[in-house]
Tab-separated table of C-alpha atoms and ligand atoms in Angstrom:
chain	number	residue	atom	x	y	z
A	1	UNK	CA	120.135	148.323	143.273
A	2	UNK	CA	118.770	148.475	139.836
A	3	UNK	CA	115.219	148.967	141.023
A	4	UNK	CA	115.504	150.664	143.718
A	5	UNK	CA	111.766	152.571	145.111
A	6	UNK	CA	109.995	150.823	141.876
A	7	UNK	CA	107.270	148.715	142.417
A	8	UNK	CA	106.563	145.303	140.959
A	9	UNK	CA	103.393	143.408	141.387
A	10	UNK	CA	103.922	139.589	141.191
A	11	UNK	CA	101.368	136.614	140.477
A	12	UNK	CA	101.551	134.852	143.571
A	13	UNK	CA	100.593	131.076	144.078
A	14	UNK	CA	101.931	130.886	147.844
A	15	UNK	CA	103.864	128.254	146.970
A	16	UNK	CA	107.509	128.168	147.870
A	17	UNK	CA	108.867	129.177	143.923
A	18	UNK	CA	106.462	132.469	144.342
A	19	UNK	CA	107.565	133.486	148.086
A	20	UNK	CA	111.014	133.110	147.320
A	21	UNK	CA	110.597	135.167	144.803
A	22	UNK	CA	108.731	137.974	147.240
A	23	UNK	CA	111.982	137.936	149.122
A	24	UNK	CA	114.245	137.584	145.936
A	25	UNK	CA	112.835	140.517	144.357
A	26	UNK	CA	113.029	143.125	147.139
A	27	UNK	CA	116.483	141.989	147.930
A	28	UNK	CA	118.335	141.753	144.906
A	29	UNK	CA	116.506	144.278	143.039
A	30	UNK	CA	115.592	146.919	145.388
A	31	UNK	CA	111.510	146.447	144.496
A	32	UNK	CA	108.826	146.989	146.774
A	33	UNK	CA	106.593	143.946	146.127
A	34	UNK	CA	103.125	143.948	145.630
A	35	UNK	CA	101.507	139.979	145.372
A	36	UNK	CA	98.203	139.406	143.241
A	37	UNK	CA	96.568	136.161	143.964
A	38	UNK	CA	93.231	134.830	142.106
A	39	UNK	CA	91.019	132.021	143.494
A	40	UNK	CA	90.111	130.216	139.612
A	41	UNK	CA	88.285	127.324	141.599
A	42	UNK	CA	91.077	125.771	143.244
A	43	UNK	CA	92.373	127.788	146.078
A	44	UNK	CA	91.808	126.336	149.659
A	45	UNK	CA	92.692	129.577	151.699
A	46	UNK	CA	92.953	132.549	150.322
A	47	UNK	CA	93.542	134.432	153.423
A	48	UNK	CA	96.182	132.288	154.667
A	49	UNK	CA	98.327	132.958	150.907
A	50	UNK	CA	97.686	136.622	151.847
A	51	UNK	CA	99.130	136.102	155.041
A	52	UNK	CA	102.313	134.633	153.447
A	53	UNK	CA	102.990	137.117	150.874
A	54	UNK	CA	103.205	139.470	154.002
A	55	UNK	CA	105.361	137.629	155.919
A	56	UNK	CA	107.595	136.349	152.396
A	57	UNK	CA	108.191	140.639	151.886
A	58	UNK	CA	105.385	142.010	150.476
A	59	UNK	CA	104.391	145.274	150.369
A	60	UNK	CA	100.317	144.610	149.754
A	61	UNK	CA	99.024	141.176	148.744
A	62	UNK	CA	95.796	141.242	146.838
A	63	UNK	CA	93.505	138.550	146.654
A	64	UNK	CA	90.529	137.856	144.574
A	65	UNK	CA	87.912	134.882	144.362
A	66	UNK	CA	87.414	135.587	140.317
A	67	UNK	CA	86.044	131.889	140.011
A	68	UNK	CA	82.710	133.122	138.363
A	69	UNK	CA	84.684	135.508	135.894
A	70	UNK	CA	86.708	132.837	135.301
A	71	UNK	CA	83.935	130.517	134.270
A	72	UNK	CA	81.860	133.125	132.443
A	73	UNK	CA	84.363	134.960	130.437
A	74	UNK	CA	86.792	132.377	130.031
A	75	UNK	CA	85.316	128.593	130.288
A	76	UNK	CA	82.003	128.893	129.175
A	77	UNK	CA	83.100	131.323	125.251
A	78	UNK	CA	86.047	128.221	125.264
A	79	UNK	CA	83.346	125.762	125.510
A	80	UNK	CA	81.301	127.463	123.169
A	81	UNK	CA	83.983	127.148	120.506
A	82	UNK	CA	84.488	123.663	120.740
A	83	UNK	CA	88.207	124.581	121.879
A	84	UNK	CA	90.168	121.241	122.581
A	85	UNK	CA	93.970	121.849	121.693
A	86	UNK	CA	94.781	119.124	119.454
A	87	UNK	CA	91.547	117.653	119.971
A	88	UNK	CA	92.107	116.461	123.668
A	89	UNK	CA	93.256	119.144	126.040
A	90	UNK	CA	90.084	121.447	127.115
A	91	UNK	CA	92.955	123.989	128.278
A	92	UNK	CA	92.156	124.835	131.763
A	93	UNK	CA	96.098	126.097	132.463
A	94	UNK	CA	95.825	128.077	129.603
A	95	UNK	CA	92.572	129.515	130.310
A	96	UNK	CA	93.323	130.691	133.209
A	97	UNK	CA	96.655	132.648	132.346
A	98	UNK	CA	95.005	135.307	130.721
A	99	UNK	CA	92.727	136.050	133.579
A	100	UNK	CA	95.673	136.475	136.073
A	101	UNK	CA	97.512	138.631	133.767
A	102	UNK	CA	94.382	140.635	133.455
A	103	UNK	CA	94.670	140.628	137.482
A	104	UNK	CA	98.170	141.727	137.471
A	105	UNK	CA	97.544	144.472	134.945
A	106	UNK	CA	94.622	145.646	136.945
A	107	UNK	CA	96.614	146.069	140.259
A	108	UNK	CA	99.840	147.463	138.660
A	109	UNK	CA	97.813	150.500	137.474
A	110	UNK	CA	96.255	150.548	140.963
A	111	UNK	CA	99.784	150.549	142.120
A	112	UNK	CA	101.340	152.688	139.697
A	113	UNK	CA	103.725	150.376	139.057
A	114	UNK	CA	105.734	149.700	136.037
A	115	UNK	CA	106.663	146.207	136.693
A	116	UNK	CA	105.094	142.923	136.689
A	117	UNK	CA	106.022	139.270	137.124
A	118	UNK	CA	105.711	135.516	137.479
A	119	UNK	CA	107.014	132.242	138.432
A	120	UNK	CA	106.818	130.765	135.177
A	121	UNK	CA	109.842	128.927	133.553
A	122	UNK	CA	111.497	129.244	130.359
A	123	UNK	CA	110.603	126.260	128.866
A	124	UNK	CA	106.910	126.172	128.977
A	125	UNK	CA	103.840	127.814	127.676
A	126	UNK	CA	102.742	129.498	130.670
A	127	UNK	CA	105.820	132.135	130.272
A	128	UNK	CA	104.532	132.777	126.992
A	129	UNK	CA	100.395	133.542	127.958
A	130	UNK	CA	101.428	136.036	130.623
A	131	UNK	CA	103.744	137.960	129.023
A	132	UNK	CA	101.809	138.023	125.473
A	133	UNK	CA	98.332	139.175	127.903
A	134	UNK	CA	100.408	141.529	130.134
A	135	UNK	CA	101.833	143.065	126.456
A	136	UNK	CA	98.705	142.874	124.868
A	137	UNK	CA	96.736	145.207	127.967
A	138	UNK	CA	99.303	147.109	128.839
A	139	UNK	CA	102.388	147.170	126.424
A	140	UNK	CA	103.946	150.069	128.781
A	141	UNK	CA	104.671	147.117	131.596
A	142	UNK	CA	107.922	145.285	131.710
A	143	UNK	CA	107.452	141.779	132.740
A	144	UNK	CA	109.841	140.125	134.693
A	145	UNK	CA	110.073	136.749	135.301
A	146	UNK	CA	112.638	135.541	137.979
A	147	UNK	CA	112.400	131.860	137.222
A	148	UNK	CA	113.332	132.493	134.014
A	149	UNK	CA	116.478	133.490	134.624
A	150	UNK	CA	118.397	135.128	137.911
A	151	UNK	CA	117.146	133.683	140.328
A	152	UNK	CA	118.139	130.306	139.757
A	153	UNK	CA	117.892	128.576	142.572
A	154	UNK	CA	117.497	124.884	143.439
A	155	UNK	CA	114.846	123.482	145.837
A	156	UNK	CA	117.004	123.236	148.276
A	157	UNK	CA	119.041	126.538	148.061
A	158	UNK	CA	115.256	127.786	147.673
A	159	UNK	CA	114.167	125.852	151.264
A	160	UNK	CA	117.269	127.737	152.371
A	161	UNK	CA	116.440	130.864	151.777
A	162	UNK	CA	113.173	131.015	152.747
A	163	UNK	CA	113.986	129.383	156.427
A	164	UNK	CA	116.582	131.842	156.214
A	165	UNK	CA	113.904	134.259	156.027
A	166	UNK	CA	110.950	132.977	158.513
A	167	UNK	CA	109.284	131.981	155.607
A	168	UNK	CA	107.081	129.121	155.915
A	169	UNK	CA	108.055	125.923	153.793
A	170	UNK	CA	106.489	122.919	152.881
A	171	UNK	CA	107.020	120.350	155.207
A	172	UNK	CA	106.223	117.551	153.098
A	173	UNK	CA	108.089	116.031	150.690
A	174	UNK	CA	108.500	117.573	146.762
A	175	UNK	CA	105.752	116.058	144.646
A	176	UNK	CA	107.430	114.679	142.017
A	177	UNK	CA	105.166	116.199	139.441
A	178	UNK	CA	104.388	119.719	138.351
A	179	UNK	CA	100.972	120.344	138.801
A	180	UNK	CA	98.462	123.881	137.866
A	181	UNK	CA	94.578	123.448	138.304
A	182	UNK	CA	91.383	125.770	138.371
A	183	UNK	CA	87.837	125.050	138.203
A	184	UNK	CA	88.418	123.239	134.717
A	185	UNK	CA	90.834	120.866	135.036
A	186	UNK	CA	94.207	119.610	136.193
A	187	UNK	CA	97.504	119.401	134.825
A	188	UNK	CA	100.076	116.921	135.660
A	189	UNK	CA	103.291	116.792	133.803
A	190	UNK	CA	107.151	115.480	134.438
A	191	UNK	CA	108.419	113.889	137.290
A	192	UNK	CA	108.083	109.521	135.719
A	193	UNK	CA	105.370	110.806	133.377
A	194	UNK	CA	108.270	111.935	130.783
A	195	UNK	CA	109.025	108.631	130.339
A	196	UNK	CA	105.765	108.303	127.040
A	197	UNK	CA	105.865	104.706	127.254
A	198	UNK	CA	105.193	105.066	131.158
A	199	UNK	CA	101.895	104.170	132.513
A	200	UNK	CA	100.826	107.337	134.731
A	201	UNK	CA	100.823	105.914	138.294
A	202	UNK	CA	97.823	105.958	140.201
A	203	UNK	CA	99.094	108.550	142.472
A	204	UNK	CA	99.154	111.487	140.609
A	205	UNK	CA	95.161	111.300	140.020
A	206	UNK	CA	93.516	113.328	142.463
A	207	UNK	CA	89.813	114.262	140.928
A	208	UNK	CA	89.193	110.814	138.961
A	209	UNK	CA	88.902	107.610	140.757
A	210	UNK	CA	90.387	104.566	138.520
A	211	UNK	CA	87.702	103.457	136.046
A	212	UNK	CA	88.045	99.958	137.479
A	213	UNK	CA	87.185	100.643	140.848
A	214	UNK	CA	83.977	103.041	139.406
A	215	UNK	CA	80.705	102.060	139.974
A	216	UNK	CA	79.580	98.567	138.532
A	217	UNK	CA	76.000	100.774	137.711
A	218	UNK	CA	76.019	103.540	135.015
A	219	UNK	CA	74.414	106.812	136.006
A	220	UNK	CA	72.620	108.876	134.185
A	221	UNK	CA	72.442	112.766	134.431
A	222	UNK	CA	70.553	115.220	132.231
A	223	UNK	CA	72.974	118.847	130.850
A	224	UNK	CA	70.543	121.896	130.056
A	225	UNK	CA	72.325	123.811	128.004
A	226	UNK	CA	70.750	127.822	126.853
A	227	UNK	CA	72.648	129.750	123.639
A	228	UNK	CA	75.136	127.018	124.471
A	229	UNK	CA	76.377	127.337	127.890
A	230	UNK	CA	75.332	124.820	130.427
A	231	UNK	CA	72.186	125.773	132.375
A	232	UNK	CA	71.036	123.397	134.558
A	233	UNK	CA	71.607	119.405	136.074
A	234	UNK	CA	68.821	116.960	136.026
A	235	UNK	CA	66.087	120.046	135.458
A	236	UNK	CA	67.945	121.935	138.750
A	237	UNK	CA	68.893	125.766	137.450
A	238	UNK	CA	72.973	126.182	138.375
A	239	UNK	CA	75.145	129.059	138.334
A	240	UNK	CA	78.336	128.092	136.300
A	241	UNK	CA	80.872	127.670	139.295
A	242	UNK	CA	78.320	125.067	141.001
A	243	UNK	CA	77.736	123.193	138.043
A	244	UNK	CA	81.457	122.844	137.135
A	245	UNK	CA	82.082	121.269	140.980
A	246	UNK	CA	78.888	119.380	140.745
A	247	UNK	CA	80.415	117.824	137.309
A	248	UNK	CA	83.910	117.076	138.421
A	249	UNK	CA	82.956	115.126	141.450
A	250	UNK	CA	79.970	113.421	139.968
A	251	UNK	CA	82.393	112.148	136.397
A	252	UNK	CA	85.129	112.010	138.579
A	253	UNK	CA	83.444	108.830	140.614
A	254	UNK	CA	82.867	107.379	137.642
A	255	UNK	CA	86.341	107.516	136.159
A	256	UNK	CA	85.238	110.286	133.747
A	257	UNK	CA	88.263	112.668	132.590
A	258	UNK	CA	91.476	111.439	132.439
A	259	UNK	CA	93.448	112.560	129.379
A	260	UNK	CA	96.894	111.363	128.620
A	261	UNK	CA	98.580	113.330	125.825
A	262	UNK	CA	101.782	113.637	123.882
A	263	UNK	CA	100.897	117.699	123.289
A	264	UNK	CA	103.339	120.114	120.780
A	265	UNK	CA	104.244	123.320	123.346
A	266	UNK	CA	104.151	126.736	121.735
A	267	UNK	CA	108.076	126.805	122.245
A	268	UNK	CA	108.982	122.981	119.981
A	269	UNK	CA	108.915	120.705	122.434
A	270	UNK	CA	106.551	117.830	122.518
A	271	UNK	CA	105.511	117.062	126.119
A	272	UNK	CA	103.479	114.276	127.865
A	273	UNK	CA	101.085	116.136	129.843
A	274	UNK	CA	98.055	114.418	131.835
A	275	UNK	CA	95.040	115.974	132.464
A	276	UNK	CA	91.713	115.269	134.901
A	277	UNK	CA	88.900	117.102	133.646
A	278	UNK	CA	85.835	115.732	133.952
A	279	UNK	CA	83.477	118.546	134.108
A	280	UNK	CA	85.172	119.820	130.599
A	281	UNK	CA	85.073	116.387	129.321
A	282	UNK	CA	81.203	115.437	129.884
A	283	UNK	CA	80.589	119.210	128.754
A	284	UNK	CA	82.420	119.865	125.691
A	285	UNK	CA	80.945	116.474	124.903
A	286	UNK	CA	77.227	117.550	125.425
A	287	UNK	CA	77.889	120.577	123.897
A	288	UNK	CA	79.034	118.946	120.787
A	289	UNK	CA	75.968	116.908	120.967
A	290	UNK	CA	73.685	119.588	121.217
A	291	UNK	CA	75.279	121.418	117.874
A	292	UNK	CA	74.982	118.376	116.433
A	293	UNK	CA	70.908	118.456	116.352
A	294	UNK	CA	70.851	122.346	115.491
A	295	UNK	CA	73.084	123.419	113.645
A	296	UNK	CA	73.306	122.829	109.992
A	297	UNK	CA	76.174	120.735	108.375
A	298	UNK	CA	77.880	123.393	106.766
A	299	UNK	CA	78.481	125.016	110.104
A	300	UNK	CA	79.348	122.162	111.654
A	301	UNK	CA	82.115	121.255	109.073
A	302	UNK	CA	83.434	125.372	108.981
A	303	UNK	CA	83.071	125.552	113.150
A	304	UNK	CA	85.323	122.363	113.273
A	305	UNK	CA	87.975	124.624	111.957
A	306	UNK	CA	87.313	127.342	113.654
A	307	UNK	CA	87.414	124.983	117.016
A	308	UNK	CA	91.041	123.920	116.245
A	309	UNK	CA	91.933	127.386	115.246
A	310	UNK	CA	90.349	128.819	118.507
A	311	UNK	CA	92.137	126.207	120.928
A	312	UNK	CA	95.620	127.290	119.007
A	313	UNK	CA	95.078	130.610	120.022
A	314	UNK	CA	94.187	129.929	123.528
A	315	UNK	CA	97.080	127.804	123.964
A	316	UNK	CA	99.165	129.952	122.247
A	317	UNK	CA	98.699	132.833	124.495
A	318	UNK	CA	96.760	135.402	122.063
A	319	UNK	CA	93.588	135.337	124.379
A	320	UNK	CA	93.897	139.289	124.132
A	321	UNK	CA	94.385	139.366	120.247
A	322	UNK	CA	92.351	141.239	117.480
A	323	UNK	CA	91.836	137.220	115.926
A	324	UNK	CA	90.195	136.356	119.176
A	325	UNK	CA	88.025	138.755	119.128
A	326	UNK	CA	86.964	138.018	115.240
A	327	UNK	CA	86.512	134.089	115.942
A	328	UNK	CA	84.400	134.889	119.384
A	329	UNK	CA	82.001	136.813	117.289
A	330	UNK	CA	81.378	134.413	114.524
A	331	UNK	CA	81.121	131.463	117.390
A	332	UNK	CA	78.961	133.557	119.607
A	333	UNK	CA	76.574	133.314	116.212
A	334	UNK	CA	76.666	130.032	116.248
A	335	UNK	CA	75.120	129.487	119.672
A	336	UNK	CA	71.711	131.152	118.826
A	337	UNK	CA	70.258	127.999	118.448
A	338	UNK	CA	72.273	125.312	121.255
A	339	UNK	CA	69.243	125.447	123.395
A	340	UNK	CA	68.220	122.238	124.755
A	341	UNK	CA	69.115	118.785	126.934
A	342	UNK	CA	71.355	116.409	126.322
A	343	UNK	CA	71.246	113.006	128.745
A	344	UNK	CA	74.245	111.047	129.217
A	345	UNK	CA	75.370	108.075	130.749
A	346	UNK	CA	78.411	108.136	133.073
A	347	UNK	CA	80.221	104.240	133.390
A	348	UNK	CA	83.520	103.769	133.879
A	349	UNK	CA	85.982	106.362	132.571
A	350	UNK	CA	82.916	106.756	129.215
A	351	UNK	CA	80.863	109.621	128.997
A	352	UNK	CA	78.483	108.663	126.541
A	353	UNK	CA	75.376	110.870	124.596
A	354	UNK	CA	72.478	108.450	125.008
A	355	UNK	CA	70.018	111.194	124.388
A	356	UNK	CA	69.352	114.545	123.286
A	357	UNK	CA	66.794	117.062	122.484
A	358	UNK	CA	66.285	120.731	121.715
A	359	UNK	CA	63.065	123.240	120.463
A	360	UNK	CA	65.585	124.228	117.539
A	361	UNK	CA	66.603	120.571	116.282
A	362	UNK	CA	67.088	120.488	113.004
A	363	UNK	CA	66.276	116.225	113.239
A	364	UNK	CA	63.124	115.427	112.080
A	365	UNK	CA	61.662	112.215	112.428
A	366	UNK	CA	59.193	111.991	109.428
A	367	UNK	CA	62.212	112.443	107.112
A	368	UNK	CA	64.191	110.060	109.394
A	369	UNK	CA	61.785	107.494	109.942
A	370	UNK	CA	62.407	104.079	107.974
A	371	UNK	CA	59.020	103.237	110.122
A	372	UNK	CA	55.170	104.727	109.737
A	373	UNK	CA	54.792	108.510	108.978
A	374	UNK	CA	57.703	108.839	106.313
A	375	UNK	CA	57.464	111.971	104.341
A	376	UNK	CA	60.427	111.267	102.442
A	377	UNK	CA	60.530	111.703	98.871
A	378	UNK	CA	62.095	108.311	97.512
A	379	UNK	CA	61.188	109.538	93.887
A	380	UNK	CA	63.488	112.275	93.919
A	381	UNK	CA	66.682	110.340	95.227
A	382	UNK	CA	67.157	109.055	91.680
A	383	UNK	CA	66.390	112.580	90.103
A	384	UNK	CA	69.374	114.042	92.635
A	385	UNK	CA	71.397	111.098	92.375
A	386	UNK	CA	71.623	111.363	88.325
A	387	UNK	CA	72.450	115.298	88.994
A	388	UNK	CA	74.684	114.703	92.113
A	389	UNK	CA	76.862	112.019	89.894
A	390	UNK	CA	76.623	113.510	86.876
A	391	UNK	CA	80.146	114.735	86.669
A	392	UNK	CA	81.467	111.490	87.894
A	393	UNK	CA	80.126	109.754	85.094
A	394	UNK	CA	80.797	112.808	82.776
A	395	UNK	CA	84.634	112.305	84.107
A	396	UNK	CA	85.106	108.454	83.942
A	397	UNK	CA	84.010	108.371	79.858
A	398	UNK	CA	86.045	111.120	79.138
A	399	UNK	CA	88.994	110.297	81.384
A	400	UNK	CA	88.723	106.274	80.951
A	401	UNK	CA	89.014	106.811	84.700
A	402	UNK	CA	88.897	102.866	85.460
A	403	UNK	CA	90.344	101.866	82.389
A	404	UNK	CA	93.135	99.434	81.760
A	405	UNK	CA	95.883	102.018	83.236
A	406	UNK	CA	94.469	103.793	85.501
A	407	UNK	CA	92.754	101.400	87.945
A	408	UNK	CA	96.090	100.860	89.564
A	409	UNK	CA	95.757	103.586	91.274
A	410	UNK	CA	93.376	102.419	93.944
A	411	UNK	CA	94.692	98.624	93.933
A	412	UNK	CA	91.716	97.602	92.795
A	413	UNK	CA	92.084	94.077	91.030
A	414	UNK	CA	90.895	94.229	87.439
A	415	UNK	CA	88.148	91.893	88.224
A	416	UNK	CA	86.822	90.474	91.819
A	417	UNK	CA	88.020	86.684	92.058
A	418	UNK	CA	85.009	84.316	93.137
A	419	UNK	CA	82.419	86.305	91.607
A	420	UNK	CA	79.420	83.847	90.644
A	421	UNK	CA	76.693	84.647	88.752
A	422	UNK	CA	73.524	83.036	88.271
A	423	UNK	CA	71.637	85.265	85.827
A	424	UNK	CA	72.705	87.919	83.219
A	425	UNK	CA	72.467	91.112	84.936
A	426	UNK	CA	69.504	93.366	83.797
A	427	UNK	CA	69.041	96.923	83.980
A	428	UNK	CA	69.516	99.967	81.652
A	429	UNK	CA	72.706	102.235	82.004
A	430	UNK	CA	71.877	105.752	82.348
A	431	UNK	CA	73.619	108.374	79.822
B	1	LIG	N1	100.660	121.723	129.173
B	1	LIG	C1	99.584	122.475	129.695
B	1	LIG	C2	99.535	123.828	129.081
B	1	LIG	O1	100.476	124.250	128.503
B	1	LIG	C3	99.614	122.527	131.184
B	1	LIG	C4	100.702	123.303	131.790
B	1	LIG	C5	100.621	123.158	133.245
B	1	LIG	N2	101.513	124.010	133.935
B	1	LIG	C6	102.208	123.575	134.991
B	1	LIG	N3	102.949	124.417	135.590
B	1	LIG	N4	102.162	122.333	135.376
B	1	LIG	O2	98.547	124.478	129.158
């Protein structure tokens, strides 16, 4: 066998794909198997999936409850940036692939092993984010990735194997979707979902109750947030992984974080891809908020597209990349100044700002105010109106921009039908 002696540590889930692939791997390649599983939020028993990687082959199985890693080094910089891939998709799945690589790199060199590998298919992005992480920390592994090709097995011919075997299987029946979740959210995708026209059925929702059947009464809750990374519920300090569970049960009762997306994989596909993520959701929208009273518009506008940027990269796979480490400074700068609260209302599937303030708000009232106390100067407007327009006007004499030929260009009738007027129009034009 090709591989005889070597030894190959493999991100294990301790679902059947993964333990078939324990066995698969030791058989057919002659590896000794070493299994590396991390707890992102999700994982009911860790000591149970280390007792199946034992009894599925495996040399050593590793396990690690990484949630607060996960949250600090991975959720809260991603919230930070604003990252939403293509606006909707606060990228839990691909959040977390770059932390299990990082877990698979750290054992093989424990293991002194050469090889690594995964359960991922060849048709998603998941392949893609462990083998770009594993090359990017340790370009002298070879990844290997079963699913991808060799082992093709079907369920069934994989249920056979693993009885074959003594290895436990799932006893009920296939859920018809494929599902990943950690701490941040939950993807569903395939099964009658890849039909786009499709409502999702009410099944495959496990963290958000139906926004009709959500409380009749809004509630309100209160999101300290400090150098923009969530601090605190209704005035109560929280450690990140707390908060996060405290967030997706509380939004999820109300309906809060269902996403349903037609989503462009790294590899050309479009995909319909639901998500549940109501922590994310309630967050990234507070967060948002928050910059929103402290941060001037000019970073605003340039962070928007460094927010899209950012969530390409994530999703992409290039968490370990030189460019990641070049945005995460600039939006790490940003954050200087998201200190404050932001109160929300949770109703029915809405999340909605209904309040916010911070010590650093740029919003001030007596330059607001259309009330008492206005310190406005309406004097100048005109002054920096006359500037502000001057090459407008400059433009439309010398251009005849709304002359006889060229108002076409905006449809605009050559003059408004109906108009009546009663006097002559007064009123000097300015130069
Ligand atoms: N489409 C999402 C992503 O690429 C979720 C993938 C979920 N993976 C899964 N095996 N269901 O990040």
């Amino acid at each position: 066998m090709k591989y005889q002696g070597e030894r190959c540590v493999l991100a294990y889930s301790g679902g059947l794909d993964t333990s078939v692939a324990v066995a698969w791997l030791r058989e057919t390649h002659g590896f000794e198997v070493v299994t590396v599983t991390g707890d992102l939020g999700t994982v009911k028993d860790l000591d149970a999936i280390q007792r199946k990687a034992l009894k599925s082959g495996a040399k050593r199985a590793v396990v690690q409850d990484v949630r607060s890693i996960f949250v600090d080094y991975f959720v809260w910089p991603a919230l930070q940036a604003g990252a939403l891939y293509e606006e909707r998709y606060p990228l839990a799945t691909a959040l977390g692939r770059p932390l299990l690589a990082k877990l698979l790199v750290d054992a093989a060199r424990d293991e002194g092993a050469r090889y690594v590998a995964h359960g991922c298919t060849g048709k998603g992005n998941d392949q893609v984010r462990f083998d770009l992480a594993v090359g990017a920390l340790a370009p002298e592994l070879t990844v290997i990735a079963p699913m991808r090709g060799g082992m093709n097995m079907t369920r069934e011919e994989e249920i056979d194997y693993a009885k074959a075997r003594g290895i436990e299987v799932p006893t009920t029946k296939k859920n018809p979707y494929s599902v990943d979740m950690n701490l941040w959210g939950r993807s569903i995708e395939a099964g009658v979902l890849e039909d786009p026209w499709g409502a999702p059925p009410r099944d495959i929702y496990e963290w958000t109750v139906d926004p009709d059947e959500a409380p009749a009464k809004p509630l309100e809750i209160v999101i300290g947030f400090k150098e923009g990374i969530p601090v605190s519920l209704n005035g109560a300090k929280m450690e990140g992984v707390a908060l996060i569970e405290r967030l997706n049960a509380l939004a999820g009762k109300y309906g809060v974080g269902r996403i349903d997306q037609i989503e462009n994989r790294l590899v050309g596909i479009k995909s319909r891809e639901i998500y549940e993520a109501p922590a994310a959701v309630v967050l990234h929208t507070a967060h948002r908020a928050l910059e929103d009273m402290v941060m001037a518009k000019e970073s605003l506008r340039f962070k928007a597209k460094v927010a899209a940027e950012y969530a390409d990269l994530v999703y992409n796979g290039l968490w370990f990349s030189a460019h990641h480490q070049d945005l995460a400074a600039y939006v790490r700068s940003t954050q200087r100044f998201v200190t404050g609260d932001i109160r929300m209302r949770l109703h029915r599937g809405n999340a909605t700002v209904v309040g916010r303030r911070s010590e650093h708000s740029l919003y001030s009232m007596s330059l607001a105010t259309y009330g008492k106390g206005d310190t406005f100067d309406h004097k100048a407007a005109e002054g920096f109106i006359g500037v502000f327009g001057l090459p407008l006007r400059n433009q439309s004499r010398t251009q005849a921009l709304w002359g006889p030929d060229t108002a076409a260009l905006l449809d605009v009738p050559k003059k408004v039908a109906g108009a009546k007027s009663t006097a002559k129009p007064k009123g000097k034009s300015r130069k």
